[in-house]
Short mmCIF file of C-alpha atoms and ligand atoms in Angstrom, two decimals:
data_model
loop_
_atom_site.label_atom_id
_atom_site.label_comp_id
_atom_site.label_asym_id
_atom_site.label_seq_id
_atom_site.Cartn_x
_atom_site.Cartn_y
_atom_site.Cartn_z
CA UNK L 1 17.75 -120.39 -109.19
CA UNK L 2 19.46 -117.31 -110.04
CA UNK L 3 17.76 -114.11 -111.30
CA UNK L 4 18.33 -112.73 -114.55
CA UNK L 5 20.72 -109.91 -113.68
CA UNK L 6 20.64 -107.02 -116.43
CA UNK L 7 23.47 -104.47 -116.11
CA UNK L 8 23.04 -100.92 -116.31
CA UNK L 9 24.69 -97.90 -116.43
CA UNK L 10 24.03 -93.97 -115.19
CA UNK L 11 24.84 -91.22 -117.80
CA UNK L 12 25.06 -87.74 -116.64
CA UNK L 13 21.98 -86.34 -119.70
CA UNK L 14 23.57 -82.77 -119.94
CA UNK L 15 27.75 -83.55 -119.56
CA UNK L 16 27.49 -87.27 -120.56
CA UNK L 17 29.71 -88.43 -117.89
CA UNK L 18 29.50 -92.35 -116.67
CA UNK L 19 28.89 -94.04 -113.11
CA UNK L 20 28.49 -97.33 -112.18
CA UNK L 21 25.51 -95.82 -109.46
CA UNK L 22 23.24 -93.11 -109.35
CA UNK L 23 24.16 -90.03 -107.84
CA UNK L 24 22.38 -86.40 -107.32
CA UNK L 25 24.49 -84.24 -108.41
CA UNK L 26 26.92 -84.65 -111.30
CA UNK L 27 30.65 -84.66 -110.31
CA UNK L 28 31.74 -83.65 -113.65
CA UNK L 29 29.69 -80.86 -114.76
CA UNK L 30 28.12 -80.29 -111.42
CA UNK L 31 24.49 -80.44 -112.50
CA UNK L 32 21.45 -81.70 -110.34
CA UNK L 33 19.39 -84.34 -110.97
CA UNK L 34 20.47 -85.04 -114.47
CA UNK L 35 21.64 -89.01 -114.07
CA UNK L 36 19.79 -91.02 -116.76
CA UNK L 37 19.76 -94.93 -116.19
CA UNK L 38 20.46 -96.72 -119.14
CA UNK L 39 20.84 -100.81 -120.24
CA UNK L 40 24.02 -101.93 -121.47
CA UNK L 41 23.67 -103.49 -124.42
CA UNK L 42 24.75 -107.38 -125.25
CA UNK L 43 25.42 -106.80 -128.45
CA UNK L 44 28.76 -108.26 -129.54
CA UNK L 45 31.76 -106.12 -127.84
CA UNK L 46 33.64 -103.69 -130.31
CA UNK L 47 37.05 -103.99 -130.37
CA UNK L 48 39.92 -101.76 -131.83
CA UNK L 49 41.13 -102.79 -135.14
CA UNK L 50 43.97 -105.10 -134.98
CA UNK L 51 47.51 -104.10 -135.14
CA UNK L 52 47.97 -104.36 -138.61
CA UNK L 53 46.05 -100.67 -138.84
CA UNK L 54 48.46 -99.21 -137.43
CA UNK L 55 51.17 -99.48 -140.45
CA UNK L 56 48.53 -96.41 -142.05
CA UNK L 57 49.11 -93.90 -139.80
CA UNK L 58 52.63 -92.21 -139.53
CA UNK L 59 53.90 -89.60 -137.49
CA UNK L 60 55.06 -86.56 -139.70
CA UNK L 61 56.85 -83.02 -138.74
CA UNK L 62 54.29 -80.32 -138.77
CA UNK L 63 56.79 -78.60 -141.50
CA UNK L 64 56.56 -81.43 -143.83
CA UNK L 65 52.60 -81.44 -143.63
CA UNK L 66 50.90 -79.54 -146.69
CA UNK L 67 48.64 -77.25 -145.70
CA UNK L 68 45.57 -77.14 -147.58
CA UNK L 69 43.05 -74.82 -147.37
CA UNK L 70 39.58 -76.76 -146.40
CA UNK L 71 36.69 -76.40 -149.20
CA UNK L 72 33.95 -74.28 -148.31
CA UNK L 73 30.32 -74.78 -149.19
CA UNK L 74 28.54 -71.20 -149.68
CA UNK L 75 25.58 -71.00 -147.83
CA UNK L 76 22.52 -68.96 -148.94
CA UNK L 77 22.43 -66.92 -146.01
CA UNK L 78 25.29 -64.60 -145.44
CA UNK L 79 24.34 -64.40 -141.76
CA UNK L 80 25.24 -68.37 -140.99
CA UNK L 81 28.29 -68.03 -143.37
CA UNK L 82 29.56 -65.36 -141.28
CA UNK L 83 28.91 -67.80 -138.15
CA UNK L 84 30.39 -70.64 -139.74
CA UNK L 85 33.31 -68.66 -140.63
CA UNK L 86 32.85 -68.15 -144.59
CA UNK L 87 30.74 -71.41 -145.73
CA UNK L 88 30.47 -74.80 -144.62
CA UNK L 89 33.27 -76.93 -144.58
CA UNK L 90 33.34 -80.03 -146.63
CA UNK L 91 33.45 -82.80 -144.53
CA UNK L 92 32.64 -81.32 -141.13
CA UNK L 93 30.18 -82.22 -138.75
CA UNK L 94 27.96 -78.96 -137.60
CA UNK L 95 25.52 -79.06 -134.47
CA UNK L 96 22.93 -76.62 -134.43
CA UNK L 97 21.40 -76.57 -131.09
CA UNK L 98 18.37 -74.64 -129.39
CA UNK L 99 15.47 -74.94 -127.83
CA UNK L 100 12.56 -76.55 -129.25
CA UNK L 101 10.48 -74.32 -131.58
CA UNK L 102 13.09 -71.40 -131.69
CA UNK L 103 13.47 -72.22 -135.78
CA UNK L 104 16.10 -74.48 -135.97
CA UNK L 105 14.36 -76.95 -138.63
CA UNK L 106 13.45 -73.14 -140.51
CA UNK L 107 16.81 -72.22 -140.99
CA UNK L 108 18.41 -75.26 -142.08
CA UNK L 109 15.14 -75.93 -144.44
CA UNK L 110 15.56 -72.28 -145.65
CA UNK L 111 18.79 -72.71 -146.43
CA UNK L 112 19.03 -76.36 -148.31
CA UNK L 113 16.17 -75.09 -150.59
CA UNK L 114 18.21 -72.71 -152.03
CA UNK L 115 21.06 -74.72 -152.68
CA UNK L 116 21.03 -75.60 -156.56
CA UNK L 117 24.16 -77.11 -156.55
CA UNK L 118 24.15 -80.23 -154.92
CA UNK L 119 22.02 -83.07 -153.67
CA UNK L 120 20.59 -82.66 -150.42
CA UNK L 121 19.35 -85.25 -148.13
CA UNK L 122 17.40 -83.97 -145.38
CA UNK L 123 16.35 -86.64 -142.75
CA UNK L 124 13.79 -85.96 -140.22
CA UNK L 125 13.03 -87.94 -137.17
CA UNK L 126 10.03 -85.23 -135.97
CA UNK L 127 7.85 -84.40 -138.32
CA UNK L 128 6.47 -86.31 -141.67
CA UNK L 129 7.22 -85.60 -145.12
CA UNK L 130 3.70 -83.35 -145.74
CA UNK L 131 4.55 -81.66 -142.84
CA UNK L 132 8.03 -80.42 -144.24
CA UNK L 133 6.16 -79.79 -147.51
CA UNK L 134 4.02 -77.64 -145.72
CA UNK L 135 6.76 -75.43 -144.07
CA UNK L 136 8.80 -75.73 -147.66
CA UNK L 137 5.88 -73.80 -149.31
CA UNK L 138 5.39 -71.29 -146.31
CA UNK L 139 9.24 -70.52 -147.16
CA UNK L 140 8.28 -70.52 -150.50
CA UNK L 141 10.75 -72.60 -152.14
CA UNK L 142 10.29 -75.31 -154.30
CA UNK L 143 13.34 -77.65 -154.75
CA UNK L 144 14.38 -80.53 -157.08
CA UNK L 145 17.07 -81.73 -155.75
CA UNK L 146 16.25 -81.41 -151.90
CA UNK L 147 14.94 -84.67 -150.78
CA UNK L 148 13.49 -85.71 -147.80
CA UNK L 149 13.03 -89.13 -145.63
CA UNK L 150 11.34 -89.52 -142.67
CA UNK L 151 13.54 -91.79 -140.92
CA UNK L 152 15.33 -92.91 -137.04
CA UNK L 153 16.86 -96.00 -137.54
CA UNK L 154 20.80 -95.54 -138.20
CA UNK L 155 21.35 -98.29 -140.38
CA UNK L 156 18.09 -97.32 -142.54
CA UNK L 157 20.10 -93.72 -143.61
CA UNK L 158 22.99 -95.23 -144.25
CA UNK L 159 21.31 -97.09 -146.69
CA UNK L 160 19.36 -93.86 -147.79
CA UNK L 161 22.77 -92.14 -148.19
CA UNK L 162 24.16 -94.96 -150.29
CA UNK L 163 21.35 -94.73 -152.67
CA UNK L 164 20.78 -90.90 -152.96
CA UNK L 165 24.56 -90.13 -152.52
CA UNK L 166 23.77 -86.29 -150.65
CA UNK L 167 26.35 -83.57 -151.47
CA UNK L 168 24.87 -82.75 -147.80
CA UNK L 169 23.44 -84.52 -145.07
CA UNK L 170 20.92 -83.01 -142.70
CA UNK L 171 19.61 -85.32 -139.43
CA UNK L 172 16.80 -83.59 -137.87
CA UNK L 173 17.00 -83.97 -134.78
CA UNK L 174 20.46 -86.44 -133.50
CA UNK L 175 18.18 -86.72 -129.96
CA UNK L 176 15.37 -88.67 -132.52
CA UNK L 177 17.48 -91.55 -134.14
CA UNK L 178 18.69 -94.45 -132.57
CA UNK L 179 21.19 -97.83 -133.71
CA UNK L 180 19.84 -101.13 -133.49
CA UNK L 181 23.43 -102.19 -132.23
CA UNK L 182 22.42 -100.53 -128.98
CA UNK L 183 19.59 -101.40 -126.83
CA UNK L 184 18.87 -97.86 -124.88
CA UNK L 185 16.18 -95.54 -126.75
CA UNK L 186 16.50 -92.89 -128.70
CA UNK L 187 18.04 -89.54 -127.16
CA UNK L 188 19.52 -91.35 -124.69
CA UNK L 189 22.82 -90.63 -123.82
CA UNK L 190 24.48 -93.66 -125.71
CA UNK L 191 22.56 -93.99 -128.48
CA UNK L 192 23.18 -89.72 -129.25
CA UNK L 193 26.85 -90.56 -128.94
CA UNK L 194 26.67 -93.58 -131.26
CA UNK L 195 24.94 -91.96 -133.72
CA UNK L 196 27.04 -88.67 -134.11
CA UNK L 197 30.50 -91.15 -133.81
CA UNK L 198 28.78 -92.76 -136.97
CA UNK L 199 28.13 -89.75 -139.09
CA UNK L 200 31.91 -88.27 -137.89
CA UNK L 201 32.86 -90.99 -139.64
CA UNK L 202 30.98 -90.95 -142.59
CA UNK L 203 31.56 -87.17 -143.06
CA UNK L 204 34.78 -87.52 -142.96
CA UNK L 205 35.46 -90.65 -144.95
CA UNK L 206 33.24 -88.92 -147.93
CA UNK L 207 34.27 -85.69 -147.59
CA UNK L 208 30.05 -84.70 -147.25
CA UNK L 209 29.26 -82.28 -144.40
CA UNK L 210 26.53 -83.29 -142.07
CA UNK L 211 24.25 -80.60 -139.92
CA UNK L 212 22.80 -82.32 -136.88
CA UNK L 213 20.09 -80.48 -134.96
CA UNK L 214 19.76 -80.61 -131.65
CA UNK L 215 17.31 -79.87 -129.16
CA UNK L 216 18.35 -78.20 -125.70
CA UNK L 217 16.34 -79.07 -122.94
CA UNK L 218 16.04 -77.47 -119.63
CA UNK L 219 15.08 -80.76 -118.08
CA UNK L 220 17.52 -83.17 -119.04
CA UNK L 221 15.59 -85.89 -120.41
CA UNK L 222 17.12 -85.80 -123.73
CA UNK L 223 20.60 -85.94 -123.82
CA UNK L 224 22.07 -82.57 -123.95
CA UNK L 225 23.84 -81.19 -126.87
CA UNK L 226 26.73 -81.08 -124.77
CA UNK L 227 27.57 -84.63 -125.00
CA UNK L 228 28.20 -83.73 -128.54
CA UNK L 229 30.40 -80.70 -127.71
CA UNK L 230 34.16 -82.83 -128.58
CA UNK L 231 32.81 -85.03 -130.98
CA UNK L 232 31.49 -82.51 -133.53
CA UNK L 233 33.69 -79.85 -135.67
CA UNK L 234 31.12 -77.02 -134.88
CA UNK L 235 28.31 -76.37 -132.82
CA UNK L 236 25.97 -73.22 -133.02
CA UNK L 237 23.40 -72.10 -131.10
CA UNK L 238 20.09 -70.66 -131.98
CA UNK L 239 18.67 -68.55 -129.18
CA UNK L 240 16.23 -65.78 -128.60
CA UNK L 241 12.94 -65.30 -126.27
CA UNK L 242 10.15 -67.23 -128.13
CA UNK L 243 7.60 -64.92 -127.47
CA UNK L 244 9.89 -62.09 -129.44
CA UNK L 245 10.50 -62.58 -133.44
CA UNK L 246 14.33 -61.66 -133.09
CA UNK L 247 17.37 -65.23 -132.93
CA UNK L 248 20.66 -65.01 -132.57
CA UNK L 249 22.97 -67.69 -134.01
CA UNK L 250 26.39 -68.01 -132.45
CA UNK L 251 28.85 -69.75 -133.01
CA UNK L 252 30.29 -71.98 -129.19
CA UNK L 253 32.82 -73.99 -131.16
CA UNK L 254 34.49 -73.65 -134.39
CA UNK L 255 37.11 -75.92 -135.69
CA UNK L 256 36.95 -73.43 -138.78
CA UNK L 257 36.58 -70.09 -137.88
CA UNK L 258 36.48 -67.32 -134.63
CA UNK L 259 33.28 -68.06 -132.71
CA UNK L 260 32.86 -64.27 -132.03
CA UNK L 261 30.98 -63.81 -134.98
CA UNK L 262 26.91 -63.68 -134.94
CA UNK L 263 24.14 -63.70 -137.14
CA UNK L 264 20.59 -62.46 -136.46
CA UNK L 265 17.50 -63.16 -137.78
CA UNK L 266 13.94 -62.48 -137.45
CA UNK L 267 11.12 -64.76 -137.62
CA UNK L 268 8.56 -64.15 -140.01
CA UNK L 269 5.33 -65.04 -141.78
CA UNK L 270 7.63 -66.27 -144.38
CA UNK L 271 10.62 -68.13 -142.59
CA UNK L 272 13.35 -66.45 -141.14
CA UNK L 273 15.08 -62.58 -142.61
CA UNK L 274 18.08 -61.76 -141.68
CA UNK L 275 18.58 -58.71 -139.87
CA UNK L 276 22.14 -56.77 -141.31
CA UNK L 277 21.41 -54.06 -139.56
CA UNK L 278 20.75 -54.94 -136.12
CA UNK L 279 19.82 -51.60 -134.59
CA UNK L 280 16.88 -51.37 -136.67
CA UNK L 281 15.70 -53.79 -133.35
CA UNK L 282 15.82 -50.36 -131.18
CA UNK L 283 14.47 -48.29 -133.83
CA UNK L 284 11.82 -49.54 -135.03
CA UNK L 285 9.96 -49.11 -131.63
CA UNK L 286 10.85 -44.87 -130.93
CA UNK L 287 8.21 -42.81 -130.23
CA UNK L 288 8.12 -39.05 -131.57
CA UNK L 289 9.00 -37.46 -127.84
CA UNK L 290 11.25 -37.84 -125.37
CA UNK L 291 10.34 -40.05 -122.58
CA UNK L 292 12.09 -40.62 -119.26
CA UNK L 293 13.46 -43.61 -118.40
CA UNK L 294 14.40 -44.71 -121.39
CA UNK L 295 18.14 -44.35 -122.87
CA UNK L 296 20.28 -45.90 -126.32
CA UNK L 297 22.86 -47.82 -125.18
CA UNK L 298 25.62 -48.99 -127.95
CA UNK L 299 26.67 -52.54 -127.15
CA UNK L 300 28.93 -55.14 -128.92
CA UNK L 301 27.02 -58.30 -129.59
CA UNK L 302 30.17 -60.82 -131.08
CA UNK L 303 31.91 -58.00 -133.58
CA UNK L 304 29.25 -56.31 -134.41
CA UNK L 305 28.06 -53.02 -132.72
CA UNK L 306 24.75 -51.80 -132.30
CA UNK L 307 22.13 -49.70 -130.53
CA UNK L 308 19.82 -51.19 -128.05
CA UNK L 309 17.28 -48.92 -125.86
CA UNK L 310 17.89 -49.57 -122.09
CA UNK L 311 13.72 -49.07 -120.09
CA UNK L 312 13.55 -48.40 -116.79
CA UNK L 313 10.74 -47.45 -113.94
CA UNK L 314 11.90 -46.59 -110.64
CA UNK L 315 8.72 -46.02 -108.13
CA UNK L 316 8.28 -46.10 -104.49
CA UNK L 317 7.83 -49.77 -103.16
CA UNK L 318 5.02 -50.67 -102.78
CA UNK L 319 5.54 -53.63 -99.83
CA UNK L 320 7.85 -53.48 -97.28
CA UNK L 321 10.53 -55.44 -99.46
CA UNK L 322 11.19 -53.16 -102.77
CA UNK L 323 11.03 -55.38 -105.73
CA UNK L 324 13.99 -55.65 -108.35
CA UNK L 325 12.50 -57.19 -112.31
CA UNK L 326 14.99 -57.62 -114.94
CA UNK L 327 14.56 -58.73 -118.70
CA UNK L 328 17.76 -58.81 -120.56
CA UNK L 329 20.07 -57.58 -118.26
CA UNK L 330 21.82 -59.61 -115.18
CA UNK L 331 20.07 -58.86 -112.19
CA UNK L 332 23.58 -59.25 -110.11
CA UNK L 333 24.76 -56.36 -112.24
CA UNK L 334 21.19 -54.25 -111.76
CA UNK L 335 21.86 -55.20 -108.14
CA UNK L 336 25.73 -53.90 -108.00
CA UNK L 337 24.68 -50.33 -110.23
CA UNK L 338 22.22 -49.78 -107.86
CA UNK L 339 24.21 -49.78 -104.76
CA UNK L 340 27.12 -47.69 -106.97
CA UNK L 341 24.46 -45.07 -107.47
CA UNK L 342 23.20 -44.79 -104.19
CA UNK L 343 26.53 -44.73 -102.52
CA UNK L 344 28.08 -42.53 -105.11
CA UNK L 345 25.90 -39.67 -106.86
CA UNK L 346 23.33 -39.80 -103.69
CA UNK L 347 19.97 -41.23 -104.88
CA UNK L 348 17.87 -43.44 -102.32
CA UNK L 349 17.25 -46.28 -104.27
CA UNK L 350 16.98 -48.89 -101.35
CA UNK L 351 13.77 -48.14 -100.91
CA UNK L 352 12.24 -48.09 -104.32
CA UNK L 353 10.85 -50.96 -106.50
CA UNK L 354 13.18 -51.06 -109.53
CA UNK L 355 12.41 -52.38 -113.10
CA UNK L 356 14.62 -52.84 -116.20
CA UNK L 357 13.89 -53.48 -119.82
CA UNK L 358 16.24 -54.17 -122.22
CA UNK L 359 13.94 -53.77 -125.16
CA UNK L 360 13.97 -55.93 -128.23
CA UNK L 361 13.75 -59.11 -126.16
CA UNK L 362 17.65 -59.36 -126.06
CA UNK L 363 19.96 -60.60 -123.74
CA UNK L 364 22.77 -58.12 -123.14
CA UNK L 365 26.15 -58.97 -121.46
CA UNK L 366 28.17 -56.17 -122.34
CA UNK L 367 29.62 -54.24 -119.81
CA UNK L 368 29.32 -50.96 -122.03
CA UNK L 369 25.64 -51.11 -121.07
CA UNK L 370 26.07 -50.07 -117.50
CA UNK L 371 26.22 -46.67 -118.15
CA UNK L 372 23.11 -46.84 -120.39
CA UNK L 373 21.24 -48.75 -117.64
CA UNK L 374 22.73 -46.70 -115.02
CA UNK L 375 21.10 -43.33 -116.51
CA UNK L 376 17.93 -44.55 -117.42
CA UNK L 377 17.40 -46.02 -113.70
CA UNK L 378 18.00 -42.01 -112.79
CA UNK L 379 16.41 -40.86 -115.33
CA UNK L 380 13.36 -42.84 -114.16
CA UNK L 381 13.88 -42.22 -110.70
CA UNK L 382 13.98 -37.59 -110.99
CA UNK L 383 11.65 -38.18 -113.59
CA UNK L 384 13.88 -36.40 -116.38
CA UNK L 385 14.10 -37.53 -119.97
CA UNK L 386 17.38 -38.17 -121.68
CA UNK L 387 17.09 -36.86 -125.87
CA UNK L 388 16.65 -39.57 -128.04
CA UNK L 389 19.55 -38.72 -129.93
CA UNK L 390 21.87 -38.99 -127.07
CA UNK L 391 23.60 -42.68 -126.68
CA UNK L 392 26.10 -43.63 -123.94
CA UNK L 393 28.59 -45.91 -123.41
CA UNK L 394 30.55 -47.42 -120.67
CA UNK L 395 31.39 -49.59 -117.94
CA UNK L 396 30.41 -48.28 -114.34
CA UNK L 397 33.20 -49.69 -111.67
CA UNK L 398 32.60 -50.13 -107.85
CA UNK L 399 33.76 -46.67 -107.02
CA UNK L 400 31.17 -45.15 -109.83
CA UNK L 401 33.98 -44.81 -111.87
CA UNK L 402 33.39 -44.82 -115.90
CA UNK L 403 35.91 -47.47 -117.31
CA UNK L 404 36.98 -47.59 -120.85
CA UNK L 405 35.62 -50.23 -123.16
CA UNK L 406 36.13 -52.14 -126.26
CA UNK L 407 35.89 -51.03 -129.64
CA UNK L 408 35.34 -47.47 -129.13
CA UNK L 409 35.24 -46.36 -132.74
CA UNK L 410 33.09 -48.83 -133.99
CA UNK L 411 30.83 -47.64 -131.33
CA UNK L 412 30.70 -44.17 -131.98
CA UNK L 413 30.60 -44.49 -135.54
CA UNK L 414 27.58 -46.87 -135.62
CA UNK L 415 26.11 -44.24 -133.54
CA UNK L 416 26.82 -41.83 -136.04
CA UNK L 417 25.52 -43.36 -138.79
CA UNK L 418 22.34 -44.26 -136.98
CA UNK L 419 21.99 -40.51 -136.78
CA UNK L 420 22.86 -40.13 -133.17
CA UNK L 421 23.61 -36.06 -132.54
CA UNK L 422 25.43 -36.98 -128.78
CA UNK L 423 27.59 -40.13 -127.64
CA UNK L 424 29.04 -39.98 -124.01
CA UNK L 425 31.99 -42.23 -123.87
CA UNK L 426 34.77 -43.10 -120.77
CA UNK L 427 37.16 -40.60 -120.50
CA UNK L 428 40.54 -41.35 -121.81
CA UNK L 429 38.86 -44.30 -124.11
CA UNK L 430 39.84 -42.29 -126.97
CA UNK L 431 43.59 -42.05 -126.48
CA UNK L 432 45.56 -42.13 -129.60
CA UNK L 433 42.72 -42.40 -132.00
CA UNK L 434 41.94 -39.88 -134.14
CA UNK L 435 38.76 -37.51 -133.40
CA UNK L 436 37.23 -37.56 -136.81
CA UNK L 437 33.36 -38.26 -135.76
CA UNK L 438 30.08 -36.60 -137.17
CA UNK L 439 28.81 -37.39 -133.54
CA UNK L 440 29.28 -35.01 -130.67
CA UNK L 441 31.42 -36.59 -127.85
CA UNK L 442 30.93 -35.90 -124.41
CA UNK L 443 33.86 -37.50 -122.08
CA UNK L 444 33.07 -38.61 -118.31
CA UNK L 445 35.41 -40.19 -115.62
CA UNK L 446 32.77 -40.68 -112.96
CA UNK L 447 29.15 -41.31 -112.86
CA UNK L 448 29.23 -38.08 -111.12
CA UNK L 449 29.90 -36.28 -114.03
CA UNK L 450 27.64 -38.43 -116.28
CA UNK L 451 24.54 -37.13 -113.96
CA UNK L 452 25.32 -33.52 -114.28
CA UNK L 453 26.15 -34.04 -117.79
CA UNK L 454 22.71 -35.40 -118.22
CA UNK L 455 20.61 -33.78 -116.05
CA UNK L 456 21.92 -30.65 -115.20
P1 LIG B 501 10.83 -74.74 -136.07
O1 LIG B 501 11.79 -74.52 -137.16
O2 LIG B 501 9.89 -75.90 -136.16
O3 LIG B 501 11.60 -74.86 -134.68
P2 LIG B 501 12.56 -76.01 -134.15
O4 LIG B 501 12.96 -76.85 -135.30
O5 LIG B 501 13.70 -75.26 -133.53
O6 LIG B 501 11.79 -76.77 -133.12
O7 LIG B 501 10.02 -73.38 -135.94
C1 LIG B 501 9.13 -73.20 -134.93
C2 LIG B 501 8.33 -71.92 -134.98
O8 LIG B 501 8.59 -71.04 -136.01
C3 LIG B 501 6.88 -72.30 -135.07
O9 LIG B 501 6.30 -72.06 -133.81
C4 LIG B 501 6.30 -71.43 -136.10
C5 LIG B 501 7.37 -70.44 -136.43
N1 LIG B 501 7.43 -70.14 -137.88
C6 LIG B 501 7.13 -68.86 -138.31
O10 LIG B 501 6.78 -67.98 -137.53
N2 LIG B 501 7.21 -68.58 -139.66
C7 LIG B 501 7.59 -69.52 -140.58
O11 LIG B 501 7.65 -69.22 -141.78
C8 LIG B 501 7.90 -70.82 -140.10
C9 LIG B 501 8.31 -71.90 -141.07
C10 LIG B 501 7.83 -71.10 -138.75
MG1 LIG B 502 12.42 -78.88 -135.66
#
């Protein structure tokens, strides 16, 4: 008697990568732990269409092509048209992608309820129809020609979107529906893929554009947005620290547009506001005096400049080992500006327990911000305030050497107009462009000279 033998497969949950066995650690994206077991299913095999397809498709000489320029659907929001690089496409398929509970439901809801236009199908696998009603009248938007079905089976839409015949397609969330014609469950790694092939192919037969959310996981028992990555025309992310109110929207891929665009927001009582002027994040928390340990850096988030406030607290340690704490900033980078300004301008900080803030609740990558960070850690540390209307920017190299960064004039001029009296920029960053500022401008070559610049 021989067993029933059922064949299975392993897919990688964040990369999506196949293997016949299990292994630990991805070979493709090199992740840990992230294999998913999955049944094959016995459904009848798909095959290619036969040969006589092929007489449609012909190759052409990219002269000869006509270039069209792709119809664009105008989004409420100005901040997600900017990401999506002036509207949604028609036809495209869009992945917004984020953590659960970060507002990615909010934003597309927010969006579709404004749109008088055209017909709106809005499909949600999460949460029921009252539910959405519920969040539709904290938004504070009533809608005709929104409509909403609380569906996962694949086959079911497409029978929803042959009756209601959407002038836009939302699936809330891909990781939630699943096709009979596969026997894994939903969010796993095959049926994700299935589904998203199947609305590519409906959004680009009809010429509708579809938004698929997406949840990121840390765990990897949904499959990862990333398995999506090739298949879709766009993916965005939504991030930001929960427990703060401000999201970022970026753009990872574009088919459309420059993915160096972003658009922030700020969750409210109401649904999301967009935030157009994104230093209002560092000003709406000053405080009347000057305090020490606290300095405006002016960083470049995408295009888009703006003022963030750099906190630190420098104090003797405590324990033998001195403790380094970092929100916002890379702790490697903390780590590195330390040892530049012990070795450089002098200051024992080996010793000391070291703490950095970027405040806001952002995440800052900009290498402008060293200089910002770099004074308020000695600012901290001698116990000296820096004015509040002083901002710097600049990168600190190995040798404590100020190096010149991007964008310089749209740095100092948002400084400017946020009132700023002082700006201290890399020396030499300003070659060739001409000095027409209502800002002060202090030029340094070395951190040397930023410290007796500062605290002199
Ligand atoms: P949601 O859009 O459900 O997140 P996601 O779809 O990404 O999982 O939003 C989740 C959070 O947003 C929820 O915790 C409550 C908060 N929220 C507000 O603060 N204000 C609002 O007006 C709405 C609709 C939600
Ligand atoms: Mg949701």
């Amino acid at each position: 008697m021989s067993a029933m033998k059922i064949k299975t497969v392993w897919h990688c949950s964040s990369c999506g990568m196949d293997s016949p066995k299990w292994v630990g650690k991805c070979p493709s994206c090199g992740e840990w732990n992230t294999m998913v077991e999955e049944r094959v299913s016995r459904g009848p095999q798909r095959t290619f269409a036969p040969s006589s397809a092929i007489g449609s498709s012909k190759p052409v000489a990219v002269s000869a092509i006509e270039s069209s320029s792709e119809e664009r659907i105008h989004m409420p929001s100005e901040e997600l048209n900017r990401v999506l690089g002036g509207g949604l496409v028609a036809g495209s398929l869009v992945l917004i992608g984020g953590e659960p509970g970060i507002g990615k439901s909010t934003l597309v809801l927010q969006n579709i309820l404004s749109i008088k236009s055209r017909t709106i199908l809005y499909v949600s696998g999460e949460e029921s129809a009252s539910q959405i009603k519920m969040r539709a009248d904290r938004i504070g938007r009533p809608s005709d020609n929104c409509f909403i079905v609380c569906e996962t089976s694949m086959e079911r839409i497409m029978e929803h979107i042959e009756s209601v015949q959407p002038g836009l397609l939302v699936i809330d969330s891909i990781q939630t529906m699943a096709s009979q014609t596969l026997e894994s469950s939903a969010g796993s790694v095959s049926q994700v893929r299935e589904c998203a092939a199947s609305l590519l192919k409906y959004a680009k037969e009809s010429g509708v554009p579809v938004i698929l959310i997406g949840h990121i996981t840390k765990e990897g028992s949904l499959a990862g947005p990333k398995v999506l990555e090739h298949i879709v025309d766009a993916v965005l992310q939504f991030e930001g620290d929960s427990r703060y109110m401000y999201r970022i929207l970026r753009a990872i891929k574009n088919r459309f547009g420059n993915t160096s665009d972003l658009g922030i927001y700020e969750m409210c009582q109401r649904g999301l506001r967009e935030v157009s002027n994104p230093s209002e994040i560092l000003l709406s928390h000053r405080e009347d005096e000057d305090l020490s340990g606290m300095t405006v850096g002016v960083t470049l988030e995408g295009m888009r400049p703006f003022l963030v406030e750099a906190q630190a607290l420098v104090s003797t340690a405590a324990y033998g080992t001195p403790q380094r704490s970092v929100t916002g900033f890379d702790s490697k980078r903390l780590n590195m500006l330390l040892a530049v300004l012990e070795k450089r301008a002098g200051f024992k900080l080996g010793v000391k327990d070291v703490f950095l803030n970027i405040a806001g609740g952002l995440k800052v990558n900009d290498p402008a911000l060293d200089l910002a960070v770099a004074s308020a850690i000695l600012s901290s540390n001698i116990d000296m305030a820096v004015p509040q209307t002083m901002c710097l920017t600049g990168e600190v190299g190995l040798s404590g050497e100020i190096r010149p960064v991007t964008r310089i004039e749209q740095r100092i001029n948002e400084a400017a107009r946020l009132g700023m009296t002082d700006i201290v920029i890399p020396r030499h960053n300003l070659k060739g462009v001409e000095r027409d500022f209502n800002i002060k401008i202090h030029e340094v070559s070395k951190i040397e000279e930023a410290v007796r610049l500062l605290f002199a």
